[in-house]
PDB file of C-alpha atoms in Angstrom:
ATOM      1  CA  UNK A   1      14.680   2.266  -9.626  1.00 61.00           C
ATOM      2  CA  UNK A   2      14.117   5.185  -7.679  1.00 74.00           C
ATOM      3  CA  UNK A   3      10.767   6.139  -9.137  1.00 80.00           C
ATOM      4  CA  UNK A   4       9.864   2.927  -8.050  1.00 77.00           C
ATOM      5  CA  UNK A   5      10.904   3.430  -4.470  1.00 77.00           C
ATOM      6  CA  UNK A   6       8.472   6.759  -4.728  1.00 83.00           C
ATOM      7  CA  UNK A   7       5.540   4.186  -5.437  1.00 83.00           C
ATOM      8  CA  UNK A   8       6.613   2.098  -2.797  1.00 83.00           C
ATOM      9  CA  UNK A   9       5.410   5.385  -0.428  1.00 89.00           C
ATOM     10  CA  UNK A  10       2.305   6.205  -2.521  1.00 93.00           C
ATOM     11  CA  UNK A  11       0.567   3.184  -0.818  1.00 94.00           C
ATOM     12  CA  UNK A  12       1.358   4.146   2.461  1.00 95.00           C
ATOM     13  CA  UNK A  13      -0.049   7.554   1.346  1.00 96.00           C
ATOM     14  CA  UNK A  14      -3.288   6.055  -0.173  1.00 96.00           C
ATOM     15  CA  UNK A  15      -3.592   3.857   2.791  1.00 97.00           C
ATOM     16  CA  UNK A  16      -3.613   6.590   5.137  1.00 97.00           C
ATOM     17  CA  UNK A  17      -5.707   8.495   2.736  1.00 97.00           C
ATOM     18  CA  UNK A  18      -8.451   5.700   2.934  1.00 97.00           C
ATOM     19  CA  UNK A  19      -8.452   5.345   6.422  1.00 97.00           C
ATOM     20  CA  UNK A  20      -9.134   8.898   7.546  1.00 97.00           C
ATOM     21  CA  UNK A  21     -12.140   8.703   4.850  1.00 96.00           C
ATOM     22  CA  UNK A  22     -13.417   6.027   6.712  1.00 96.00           C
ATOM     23  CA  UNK A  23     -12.999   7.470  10.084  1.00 96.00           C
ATOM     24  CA  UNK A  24     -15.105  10.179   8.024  1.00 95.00           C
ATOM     25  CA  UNK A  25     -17.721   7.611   6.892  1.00 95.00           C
ATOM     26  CA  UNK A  26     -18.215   6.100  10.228  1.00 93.00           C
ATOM     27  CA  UNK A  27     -21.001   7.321  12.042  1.00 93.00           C
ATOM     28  CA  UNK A  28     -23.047   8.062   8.359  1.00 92.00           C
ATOM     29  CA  UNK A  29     -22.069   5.215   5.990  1.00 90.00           C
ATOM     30  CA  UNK A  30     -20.572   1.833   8.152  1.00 92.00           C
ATOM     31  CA  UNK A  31     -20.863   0.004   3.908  1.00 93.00           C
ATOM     32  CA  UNK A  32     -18.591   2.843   2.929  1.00 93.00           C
ATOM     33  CA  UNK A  33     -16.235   2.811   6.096  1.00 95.00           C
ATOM     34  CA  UNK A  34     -15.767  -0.789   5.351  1.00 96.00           C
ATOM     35  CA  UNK A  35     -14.770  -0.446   1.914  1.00 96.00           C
ATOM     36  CA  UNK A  36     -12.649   2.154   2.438  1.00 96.00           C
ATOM     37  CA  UNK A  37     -10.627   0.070   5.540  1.00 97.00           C
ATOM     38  CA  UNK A  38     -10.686  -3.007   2.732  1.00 97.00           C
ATOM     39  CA  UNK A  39      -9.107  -0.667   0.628  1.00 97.00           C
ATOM     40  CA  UNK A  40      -6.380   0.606   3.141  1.00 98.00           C
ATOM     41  CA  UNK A  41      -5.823  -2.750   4.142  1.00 97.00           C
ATOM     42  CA  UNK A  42      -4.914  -3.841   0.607  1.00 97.00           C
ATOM     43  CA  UNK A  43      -2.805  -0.586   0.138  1.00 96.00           C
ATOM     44  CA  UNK A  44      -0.690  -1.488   2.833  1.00 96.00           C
ATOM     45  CA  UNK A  45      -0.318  -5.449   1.775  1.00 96.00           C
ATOM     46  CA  UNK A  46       0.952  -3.612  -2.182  1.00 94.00           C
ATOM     47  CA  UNK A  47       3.355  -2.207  -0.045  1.00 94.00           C
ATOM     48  CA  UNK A  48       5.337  -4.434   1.972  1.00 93.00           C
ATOM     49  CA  UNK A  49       4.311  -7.354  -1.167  1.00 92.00           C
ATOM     50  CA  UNK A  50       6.542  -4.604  -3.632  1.00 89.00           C
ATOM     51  CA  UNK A  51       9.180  -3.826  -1.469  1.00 88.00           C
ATOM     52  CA  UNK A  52       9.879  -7.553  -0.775  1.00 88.00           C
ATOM     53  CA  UNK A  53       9.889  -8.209  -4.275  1.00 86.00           C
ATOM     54  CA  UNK A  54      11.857  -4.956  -5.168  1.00 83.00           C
ATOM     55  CA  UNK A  55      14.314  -6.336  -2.769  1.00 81.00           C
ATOM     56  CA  UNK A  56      14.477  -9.647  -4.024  1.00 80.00           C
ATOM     57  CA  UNK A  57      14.912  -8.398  -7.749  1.00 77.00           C
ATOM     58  CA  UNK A  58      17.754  -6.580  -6.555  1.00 75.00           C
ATOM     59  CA  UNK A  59      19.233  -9.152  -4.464  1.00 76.00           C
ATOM     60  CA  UNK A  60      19.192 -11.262  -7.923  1.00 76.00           C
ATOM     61  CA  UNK A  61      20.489  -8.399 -10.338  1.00 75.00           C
ATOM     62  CA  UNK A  62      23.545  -7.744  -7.775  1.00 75.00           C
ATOM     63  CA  UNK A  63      24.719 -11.601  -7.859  1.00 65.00           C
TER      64      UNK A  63
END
């Protein structure tokens, strides 16, 4: 379980990751800053949709 709370934090890190690339792109590329904002955006959706489910699956197993 707790390698799976480290994974939990790897999407904040990508997302964070993604968004200073396209702060990067933004003046030279807008297609590529876009992409890389959809990306952040889903990285951040992974994590709250896997910690709510973590929790839940845990709420479950402890019943």
């Amino acid at each position: 379980m707790k390698i799976q709370k480290i994974f939990h934090y790897a999407y904040i890190i990508f997302a964070v990751l993604f968004i200073s690339d396209a702060i990067t792109k933004w003046s030279d590329n807008r297609n590529g800053a876009y992409m890389s904002l959809v990306f952040a955006a889903l990285a951040t959706f992974m994590f709250f949709f896997r910690k709510r489910f973590s929790k839940k699956f845990e709420d479950r197993n402890n019943k």
